[in-house]
XYZ file of N, CA, C and O in Angstrom:
736
model
N -36.895 203.490 3.600
C -35.776 203.618 3.031
C -34.984 202.091 3.722
O -34.124 201.768 3.088
N -35.262 202.279 5.052
C -34.575 201.077 5.677
C -34.715 199.503 4.950
O -36.111 199.250 4.652
N -33.844 198.705 4.822
C -33.737 197.423 4.193
C -33.975 197.416 2.910
O -33.779 196.555 2.129
N -34.209 198.533 2.283
C -34.398 199.028 0.516
C -33.232 198.502 0.197
O -32.997 197.466 -0.843
N -32.011 198.735 0.480
C -30.613 198.170 -0.221
C -30.330 196.857 -0.010
O -29.916 196.154 -0.898
N -30.683 196.259 1.398
C -30.254 194.784 1.593
C -31.524 194.233 0.670
O -30.877 193.047 0.151
N -32.601 194.473 0.532
C -33.630 193.852 -0.106
C -33.205 193.736 -1.785
O -33.301 192.740 -2.308
N -32.751 194.939 -2.098
C -32.292 194.911 -3.558
C -31.197 194.117 -3.718
O -31.423 193.463 -4.628
N -30.354 193.882 -2.945
C -28.859 192.964 -2.876
C -29.385 191.795 -3.034
O -29.140 190.949 -3.942
N -30.356 191.336 -2.313
C -30.575 189.966 -2.047
C -31.645 189.672 -3.223
O -31.468 188.448 -3.972
N -32.201 190.437 -3.674
C -33.263 190.395 -5.172
C -32.249 190.169 -6.393
O -32.783 189.756 -7.097
N -31.134 190.679 -6.131
C -30.072 190.978 -7.434
C -29.438 189.770 -7.611
O -28.595 189.316 -8.389
N -29.455 188.641 -6.576
C -28.772 187.300 -6.438
C -29.630 186.569 -7.811
O -30.753 186.432 -7.884
N -28.719 185.884 -8.791
C -29.293 185.487 -9.655
C -30.066 184.113 -9.407
O -29.700 183.616 -8.568
N -30.995 183.688 -10.415
C -31.921 182.475 -10.018
C -31.002 181.247 -10.227
O -31.010 180.283 -9.610
N -30.060 181.448 -10.950
C -29.066 180.117 -11.375
C -27.880 180.745 -11.634
O -27.447 181.606 -11.978
N -26.770 179.862 -11.426
C -25.303 179.968 -11.473
C -24.969 179.842 -12.975
O -25.760 179.646 -13.856
N -23.799 180.117 -13.341
C -23.445 180.364 -14.829
C -23.449 178.963 -15.301
O -23.630 178.488 -16.381
N -23.232 177.544 -14.428
C -23.628 176.353 -14.963
C -24.868 176.143 -15.407
O -25.299 174.606 -15.996
N -25.768 177.015 -14.974
C -27.261 176.375 -15.112
C -28.118 175.962 -14.027
O -29.302 175.740 -13.833
N -27.262 175.293 -13.138
C -27.959 174.948 -11.687
C -28.601 175.987 -10.748
O -28.118 177.523 -10.694
N -29.631 175.830 -10.126
C -30.361 177.045 -9.220
C -29.262 177.400 -8.253
O -28.304 176.684 -7.826
N -29.535 178.536 -7.841
C -28.251 179.167 -7.057
C -28.675 179.015 -5.490
O -29.756 178.779 -5.101
N -27.649 178.495 -4.867
C -27.823 177.518 -3.998
C -28.340 178.404 -2.545
O -28.216 179.507 -2.697
N -29.316 178.130 -1.854
C -29.923 178.987 -0.831
C -30.511 180.163 -1.092
O -30.524 181.132 -0.160
N -30.833 180.446 -2.300
C -31.374 181.999 -2.647
C -32.530 182.132 -2.136
O -32.855 183.293 -1.462
N -33.412 181.536 -1.919
C -34.771 181.419 -1.021
C -34.708 181.808 0.487
O -35.030 182.426 0.884
N -33.618 181.175 0.941
C -33.116 181.225 2.521
C -32.612 182.875 2.476
O -32.978 183.254 3.538
N -31.651 182.859 1.821
C -31.093 184.482 1.750
C -32.218 185.643 1.659
O -32.124 186.361 2.265
N -33.043 185.116 0.591
C -34.012 186.448 0.544
C -35.260 186.363 1.890
O -35.393 187.415 2.354
N -35.356 184.818 2.441
C -35.988 185.208 3.591
C -35.614 185.760 4.757
O -35.977 186.326 5.516
N -34.282 185.340 5.118
C -33.536 185.877 6.231
C -33.638 187.536 6.042
O -33.530 188.201 7.055
N -33.253 187.851 4.827
C -33.038 189.565 4.408
C -34.479 189.985 4.874
O -34.536 191.348 5.609
N -35.441 189.529 4.346
C -37.032 190.131 4.638
C -37.360 189.984 6.126
O -37.444 190.908 6.895
N -36.699 188.824 6.735
C -37.107 188.838 8.079
C -36.536 189.670 9.164
O -36.815 190.294 9.978
N -34.986 189.960 8.645
C -34.181 191.045 9.302
C -34.615 192.546 9.186
O -34.744 193.003 10.158
N -35.257 192.749 7.767
C -36.132 193.842 7.844
C -37.143 194.108 8.789
O -37.102 195.198 9.036
N -38.154 193.147 8.683
C -39.122 193.311 9.580
C -38.704 193.553 10.848
O -39.184 194.189 11.529
N -37.729 192.504 11.450
C -37.473 192.623 13.030
C -36.896 193.897 13.263
O -37.071 194.533 14.248
N -35.959 194.455 12.174
C -35.547 195.914 12.666
C -36.396 197.245 12.730
O -36.445 197.729 13.753
N -37.225 196.876 11.790
C -38.458 198.426 11.601
C -39.126 197.950 12.797
O -39.573 198.909 13.764
N -39.865 196.778 12.962
C -40.921 196.557 14.253
C -40.394 196.530 15.624
O -40.610 197.438 16.356
N -38.956 196.116 15.502
C -38.069 196.137 16.807
C -37.784 197.322 17.245
O -38.183 197.850 18.350
N -37.394 198.159 16.355
C -36.874 199.636 16.664
C -38.057 200.353 16.878
O -38.127 201.337 18.127
N -39.500 200.063 16.283
C -40.492 200.837 16.545
C -40.970 200.903 18.215
O -41.672 201.548 18.597
N -40.862 199.464 18.392
C -41.633 199.235 19.986
C -40.433 199.436 20.992
O -40.840 199.604 22.165
N -39.128 199.393 20.707
C -38.067 199.624 21.657
C -37.802 201.156 21.945
O -37.423 201.631 23.052
N -38.150 201.944 20.772
C -37.626 203.312 20.690
C -38.314 204.328 21.963
O -37.715 204.835 22.800
N -39.620 204.014 22.121
C -40.267 204.787 23.229
C -39.653 204.369 24.712
O -39.358 205.391 25.458
N -39.510 203.243 24.905
C -38.760 202.579 26.145
C -37.170 203.212 26.374
O -37.139 203.903 27.426
N -36.690 203.233 25.191
C -35.118 203.679 25.326
C -35.111 205.302 25.518
O -34.525 205.891 26.216
N -36.188 205.975 24.790
C -36.239 207.605 25.055
C -36.743 207.934 26.744
O -36.389 208.972 27.067
N -37.735 206.904 27.124
C -38.218 207.196 28.431
C -37.078 206.689 29.560
O -36.629 207.800 30.166
N -36.231 205.876 29.052
C -35.112 205.364 30.041
C -33.965 206.589 30.074
O -33.510 206.744 31.113
N -33.646 207.211 28.995
C -32.620 208.107 28.744
C -32.949 209.436 29.490
O -32.517 210.338 29.356
N -34.701 209.751 29.759
C -35.156 211.040 29.952
C -35.004 212.194 29.084
O -34.938 213.218 29.141
N -35.094 211.667 27.595
C -35.190 212.616 26.581
C -36.472 213.484 26.761
O -36.275 214.895 26.622
N -37.267 213.028 26.899
C -38.760 213.610 27.046
C -38.437 214.931 28.127
O -39.214 216.107 28.098
N -37.931 214.544 29.367
C -37.796 215.310 30.538
C -36.702 216.531 30.078
O -36.814 217.572 30.281
N -35.777 216.099 29.439
C -34.625 217.252 28.738
C -35.385 218.400 27.819
O -35.386 219.350 28.187
N -36.445 217.768 26.925
C -37.194 218.519 26.239
C -37.966 219.362 26.691
O -38.276 220.309 26.348
N -38.811 219.042 27.861
C -39.710 219.863 28.711
C -38.725 220.805 29.373
O -39.267 222.155 29.241
N -37.643 220.554 29.780
C -37.117 221.434 30.660
C -36.400 222.427 29.493
O -36.268 223.795 29.903
N -35.915 222.363 28.375
C -35.501 223.131 27.309
C -36.701 224.050 26.903
O -36.403 225.145 26.982
N -37.867 223.489 26.842
C -39.006 224.390 26.402
C -39.324 225.567 27.576
O -39.313 226.644 27.408
N -39.335 225.012 28.803
C -39.484 225.782 29.904
C -38.259 226.839 29.833
O -38.717 228.188 30.328
N -37.340 226.639 29.602
C -35.909 227.581 29.857
C -36.421 228.573 28.728
O -36.147 229.694 28.868
N -36.752 228.086 27.658
C -36.733 228.946 26.353
C -38.065 230.065 26.393
O -38.031 230.962 26.313
N -39.160 229.300 27.468
C -40.179 230.411 27.663
C -39.813 231.173 28.708
O -40.479 232.355 28.204
N -39.120 230.826 29.575
C -38.454 232.063 30.509
C -37.786 232.898 29.904
O -37.861 234.145 30.245
N -36.930 232.605 28.983
C -36.001 233.535 28.491
C -36.779 234.329 27.492
O -36.486 235.782 27.328
N -37.972 233.823 26.751
C -38.580 234.568 25.891
C -39.314 235.897 26.864
O -39.521 237.057 26.350
N -39.841 235.279 28.072
C -40.717 236.222 28.848
C -39.854 237.216 29.246
O -40.167 238.582 29.239
N -38.699 236.734 29.683
C -37.501 237.956 30.076
C -37.209 238.895 29.046
O -37.260 240.539 29.327
N -37.081 238.563 27.904
C -36.821 239.357 26.749
C -37.692 240.430 26.348
O -37.586 241.527 26.321
N -39.171 239.834 26.769
C -40.111 240.785 26.155
C -40.238 241.961 27.443
O -40.530 242.894 27.072
N -39.984 241.418 28.760
C -39.974 242.264 29.786
C -38.828 243.324 29.612
O -39.304 244.542 29.808
N -38.001 242.848 29.188
C -36.777 244.072 29.168
C -36.961 244.947 27.973
O -36.900 245.978 27.877
N -37.632 244.477 26.874
C -37.904 245.042 25.603
C -39.156 246.214 26.067
O -39.153 247.232 25.656
N -40.103 245.572 26.935
C -41.074 246.611 27.192
C -40.458 247.824 28.044
O -40.646 248.934 27.998
N -39.552 247.420 29.052
C -38.937 248.614 29.864
C -38.121 249.211 28.936
O -38.097 250.487 29.453
N -37.188 249.060 27.794
C -36.915 249.529 27.154
C -37.812 250.926 26.575
O -37.607 251.799 26.319
N -38.901 250.096 25.947
C -39.930 251.345 25.176
C -40.433 251.944 26.130
O -40.560 253.291 25.885
N -40.449 251.673 27.456
C -41.059 252.736 28.343
C -40.077 253.731 28.820
O -40.644 254.863 28.783
N -38.902 253.378 28.717
C -37.943 254.310 28.901
C -37.852 255.496 27.923
O -37.646 256.688 28.001
N -37.894 255.139 26.463
C -37.875 255.782 25.371
C -39.143 256.604 25.367
O -39.265 257.857 24.970
N -40.343 255.923 25.997
C -41.591 256.707 25.892
C -41.473 258.247 26.844
O -41.742 259.063 26.788
N -40.651 257.635 27.991
C -40.382 258.804 28.998
C -39.797 259.846 28.581
O -39.812 261.223 28.729
N -38.678 259.437 27.677
C -37.799 260.347 27.023
C -38.548 261.041 26.102
O -38.173 262.476 26.059
N -39.159 260.687 25.059
C -40.001 261.541 24.151
C -40.671 262.759 25.004
O -41.130 263.655 24.682
N -41.648 262.055 25.946
C -42.549 263.009 26.818
C -41.600 263.928 27.636
O -41.830 265.051 27.464
N -40.255 263.747 28.030
C -39.768 264.650 28.778
C -39.272 265.834 27.974
O -39.285 266.902 28.076
N -39.102 265.368 26.495
C -38.512 266.506 25.353
C -39.733 267.412 24.883
O -39.470 268.235 24.298
N -40.867 266.806 25.402
C -42.189 267.616 24.899
C -42.509 266.975 23.405
O -43.359 267.963 22.915
N -42.162 266.127 22.755
C -42.310 265.690 21.705
C -43.878 265.186 21.326
O -44.059 264.599 20.351
N -44.598 264.873 22.341
C -45.755 264.021 22.241
C -46.706 264.907 23.277
O -46.518 265.361 24.479
N -47.725 265.028 22.644
C -49.153 265.733 22.945
C -49.503 264.838 24.267
O -49.163 263.383 24.277
N -50.166 265.547 25.506
C -50.511 264.625 26.710
C -51.685 263.560 25.965
O -51.807 262.524 26.882
N -52.448 263.998 25.206
C -53.419 263.094 24.825
C -52.803 261.773 24.167
O -53.148 260.189 24.608
N -51.626 261.767 23.288
C -51.187 260.755 22.553
C -50.235 259.893 23.803
O -50.023 258.712 24.000
N -49.462 260.748 24.711
C -48.767 259.943 25.790
C -49.832 259.183 26.440
O -49.280 257.950 26.889
N -51.026 259.741 27.139
C -52.184 259.020 27.582
C -52.236 257.721 26.901
O -52.392 256.436 27.622
N -52.362 257.681 25.700
C -53.001 256.394 25.022
C -51.982 255.414 24.871
O -51.852 254.216 25.322
N -50.598 256.352 24.598
C -49.373 254.997 24.500
C -49.092 254.500 25.849
O -48.739 253.046 25.882
N -49.087 255.093 27.127
C -48.966 254.461 28.368
C -50.195 253.750 28.665
O -49.608 252.587 29.231
N -51.272 253.806 28.262
C -52.363 252.654 28.683
C -51.929 251.599 27.862
O -52.216 250.495 28.234
N -51.697 251.574 26.803
C -51.195 250.491 25.702
C -50.108 249.746 26.221
O -50.163 248.538 26.641
N -49.054 250.515 26.752
C -48.032 249.818 27.573
C -48.431 249.273 28.804
O -47.843 248.086 28.885
N -48.935 249.893 29.680
C -49.397 249.086 30.613
C -50.370 247.977 30.370
O -50.219 246.925 31.272
N -50.944 248.061 29.238
C -51.838 246.757 29.060
C -50.984 245.607 28.921
O -51.223 244.523 29.205
N -49.879 246.096 27.740
C -49.207 245.063 27.408
C -48.321 244.489 28.677
O -47.853 243.257 28.838
N -47.578 245.050 29.708
C -46.985 244.836 30.749
C -47.902 243.685 31.712
O -47.374 242.790 32.030
N -49.335 244.210 31.987
C -49.960 243.411 32.706
C -50.416 242.211 32.000
O -50.371 240.969 32.613
N -50.287 242.139 30.534
C -50.683 240.859 30.081
C -49.663 240.026 30.161
O -49.325 238.658 30.375
N -48.200 240.572 30.018
C -46.843 239.941 30.232
C -46.831 239.115 31.600
O -46.527 238.043 31.533
N -47.189 239.933 32.475
C -47.061 239.317 33.849
C -48.046 238.369 34.336
O -47.867 237.342 35.198
N -49.185 238.458 33.612
C -50.004 237.403 33.704
C -49.417 236.167 32.931
O -50.070 234.853 33.780
N -48.897 236.169 32.170
C -48.404 234.935 31.399
C -46.974 234.198 32.293
O -46.784 233.073 32.198
N -46.489 235.122 33.006
C -45.486 234.843 34.005
C -46.050 233.930 35.047
O -45.476 233.069 35.666
N -47.277 234.123 35.633
C -47.900 233.411 36.623
C -48.504 231.974 36.181
O -48.518 231.972 34.855
N -49.191 231.413 36.826
C -49.715 230.244 36.721
C -51.311 230.377 36.262
O -51.848 229.467 36.144
N -51.719 231.472 35.900
C -53.246 231.639 35.574
C -53.410 231.572 34.036
O -54.102 232.134 33.092
N -52.721 230.499 33.555
C -52.776 230.208 32.093
C -54.042 229.688 31.548
O -54.457 229.735 30.702
N -54.625 228.480 32.580
C -55.804 228.070 32.499
C -57.103 229.068 32.256
O -57.799 229.016 31.175
N -57.018 230.311 32.830
C -58.020 231.292 32.435
C -57.681 231.901 31.293
O -58.467 232.262 30.563
N -56.451 232.137 31.017
C -56.007 232.742 29.771
C -56.621 232.031 28.641
O -56.957 232.440 27.332
N -56.330 230.536 28.704
C -56.749 229.405 27.750
C -58.216 229.631 27.559
O -58.973 229.654 26.299
N -59.375 229.743 28.670
C -60.606 229.710 28.347
C -60.833 231.007 27.800
O -61.905 231.234 27.070
N -60.222 232.139 28.162
C -60.566 233.200 27.470
C -60.074 233.311 26.118
O -61.271 234.011 25.338
N -59.225 232.600 25.680
C -58.720 232.575 24.303
C -59.922 231.891 23.349
O -60.455 232.148 22.216
N -60.442 230.818 23.943
C -61.530 230.010 23.567
C -62.699 230.955 23.366
O -63.419 230.677 22.303
N -62.994 231.475 24.449
C -64.207 232.362 24.241
C -64.186 233.553 23.234
O -65.162 233.839 22.615
N -62.855 234.258 23.000
C -62.898 235.279 22.154
C -62.863 234.470 20.660
O -63.333 235.140 19.829
N -62.649 233.319 20.811
C -62.641 232.792 19.378
C -63.980 232.631 18.663
O -64.292 232.838 17.839
N -64.805 232.110 19.863
C -66.255 231.892 19.880
C -66.804 233.303 19.419
O -68.001 233.292 18.297
N -66.551 234.508 20.102
C -67.079 235.499 19.869
C -66.710 236.168 18.372
O -67.629 236.685 17.795
N -65.717 235.772 17.853
C -64.883 236.425 16.583
C -66.180 235.662 15.577
O -66.272 235.949 14.807
N -66.447 234.020 15.810
C -67.322 233.326 14.863
C -68.529 234.218 15.138
O -69.334 234.171 13.789
N -69.256 234.620 16.126
C -70.336 234.997 16.018
C -70.356 236.501 15.238
O -71.191 236.991 14.311
N -69.143 237.416 15.364
C -69.218 238.364 14.730
C -69.069 238.237 13.126
O -69.833 238.814 12.359
N -68.439 236.942 12.608
C -68.486 236.633 11.439
C -69.834 236.447 10.879
O -70.100 236.920 9.764
N -70.427 235.764 11.397
C -71.745 235.384 11.247
C -72.771 236.521 10.912
O -73.402 237.027 9.864
N -72.692 237.461 12.032
C -73.447 238.840 11.977
C -73.102 239.770 10.495
O -73.901 240.129 9.952
N -71.625 239.934 10.587
C -71.261 240.633 9.270
C -71.671 239.821 8.077
O -72.133 240.775 7.020
N -71.716 238.553 7.759
C -72.005 238.124 6.759
C -73.714 238.061 6.379
O -73.921 238.405 5.225
N -74.345 238.218 7.609
C -76.018 238.602 7.303
C -76.002 240.018 6.921
O -76.907 240.201 6.181
N -75.180 240.860 7.405
C -75.087 242.105 6.790
C -74.966 242.412 5.499
O -75.502 243.173 4.909
N -74.013 241.803 5.218
C -73.893 241.737 3.689
C -74.947 241.117 2.829
O -75.033 241.666 1.859
N -75.534 239.934 3.130
C -76.472 239.545 2.525
C -77.867 240.590 2.399
O -78.469 240.539 1.528
N -77.969 241.151 3.352
C -78.978 241.956 3.691
C -78.721 243.316 2.624
O -79.833 244.144 2.835
N -77.637 243.607 2.469
C -77.263 244.642 1.803
C -77.115 245.913 2.596
O -76.921 247.036 2.105
N -76.759 245.725 3.947
C -76.377 246.638 4.737
C -75.096 247.517 4.985
O -74.900 248.325 5.309
N -74.137 246.310 4.236
C -72.636 246.893 4.153
C -72.490 246.585 2.944
O -72.643 245.530 2.196
N -71.259 246.801 2.577
C -70.666 246.567 1.084
C -69.767 245.438 1.297
O -69.261 245.136 2.423
N -69.231 244.851 0.450
C -68.339 244.031 0.327
C -66.854 244.244 0.785
O -66.518 243.407 1.600
N -66.703 245.605 0.609
C -65.394 246.077 0.828
C -65.268 246.309 2.289
O -64.272 246.003 3.128
N -66.519 246.954 2.780
C -66.734 247.083 4.346
C -66.475 245.627 5.096
O -65.850 245.488 6.204
N -67.099 244.445 4.512
C -66.999 243.272 5.061
C -65.719 242.863 5.165
O -64.998 242.272 6.244
N -64.860 243.063 4.090
C -63.714 242.715 4.170
C -62.449 243.439 4.895
O -61.762 242.829 5.706
N -62.746 244.829 5.396
C -61.794 245.224 6.317
C -62.449 244.776 7.798
O -61.307 244.698 8.455
N -63.600 244.450 7.778
C -63.950 244.118 9.256
C -63.233 242.545 9.601
O -62.747 242.473 10.357
N -63.443 241.708 8.358
C -63.024 240.418 8.382
C -61.342 240.734 8.706
O -61.042 239.583 9.394
N -60.752 241.311 8.157
C -59.257 241.495 8.102
C -58.874 241.659 9.591
O -58.207 241.068 10.324
N -59.766 242.683 10.400
C -59.734 242.731 11.936
C -59.708 241.551 12.603
O -59.136 241.219 13.451
N -60.821 240.696 12.359
C -61.071 239.534 13.028
C -60.048 238.518 12.653
O -59.562 237.659 13.332
N -59.559 238.508 11.254
C -58.362 237.537 11.005
C -56.992 237.857 11.976
O -56.567 237.000 12.834
N -56.765 239.223 12.206
C -55.690 239.228 13.019
C -55.949 239.225 14.527
O -55.033 238.486 15.057
N -57.041 239.214 14.756
C -57.461 238.919 16.285
C -57.432 237.149 16.368
O -56.770 236.899 17.320
N -57.927 236.697 15.452
C -57.855 234.967 15.355
C -56.388 234.611 15.272
O -55.931 233.467 15.964
N -55.586 235.338 14.810
C -53.915 235.280 14.406
C -53.653 235.176 16.004
O -52.408 234.322 16.483
N -53.717 236.257 16.494
C -53.267 236.269 17.973
C -53.568 235.315 18.686
O -52.962 234.720 19.689
N -54.838 235.056 18.848
C -55.397 233.899 19.776
C -54.632 232.509 18.996
O -54.282 231.538 20.215
N -54.544 232.070 18.092
C -54.282 230.995 17.302
C -52.336 231.261 18.050
O -51.793 229.879 18.460
N -51.726 232.203 17.850
C -50.055 232.345 18.455
C -50.401 231.732 20.134
O -49.233 231.132 20.530
N -51.254 232.445 20.797
C -51.053 232.128 22.159
C -51.536 230.621 22.279
O -50.799 229.972 23.242
N -52.478 229.909 21.876
C -52.605 228.410 21.880
C -51.241 227.648 21.439
O -51.429 226.775 21.979
N -50.759 228.004 20.666
C -49.407 227.579 20.166
C -48.036 227.473 21.303
O -47.089 227.181 20.954
N -48.542 228.265 22.186
C -47.526 228.110 23.564
C -46.867 229.329 23.565
O -45.949 229.646 24.551
N -47.033 230.323 22.527
C -46.225 231.500 22.649
C -47.266 232.897 23.660
O -48.388 232.344 23.810
N -46.522 233.966 23.898
C -47.361 234.916 24.597
C -48.121 235.530 23.332
O -47.317 235.924 22.079
N -49.220 235.928 23.849
C -49.929 236.610 22.736
C -49.589 237.985 22.289
O -49.243 238.876 23.180
N -49.015 238.363 21.110
C -48.781 239.502 20.766
C -49.957 240.323 21.030
O -51.052 240.662 20.488
N -49.545 241.559 22.012
C -50.772 242.656 22.106
C -50.927 243.373 20.848
O -50.266 243.738 19.999
N -52.215 243.852 20.795
C -52.682 244.774 19.587
C -52.572 246.229 19.904
O -52.450 246.570 20.794
């Protein structure tokens, strides 16, 4: 869009005056307009990274992402504490059987452990693990497809299995995009 209006205005200049004489300096006006458009587009494109660096905008964005990530981790931690308190209240009232309570506490402890691992600097190991999990899912998909081709499972069974694999891949993708992987 830049320069379109200027170029349209310059091109709207008539070729000749009302008296029939060629419009004075029309070619010069077109040349200057076109040159100015090129200089502003190329000049801004080349100067903008330097200006952003000079203003420190990239550093501000990085700080903002870090603050946002810390706030997200704190919110998740607080939410897990609230859930744990609620679980303890339900257990105290005797509304949960011991087997269900054990399952829910194990899941909760797993989620707390995952959250604390994201708060530390062990993100490289988590990234490697995520890549390996994606590779393992691909291997599972190949095997499931072979089972389908051999007639050992139905298409409906394959779809159910692949739905679980899709959910697992979605959690890996969430993690790779910088978020904390939602626990299953």
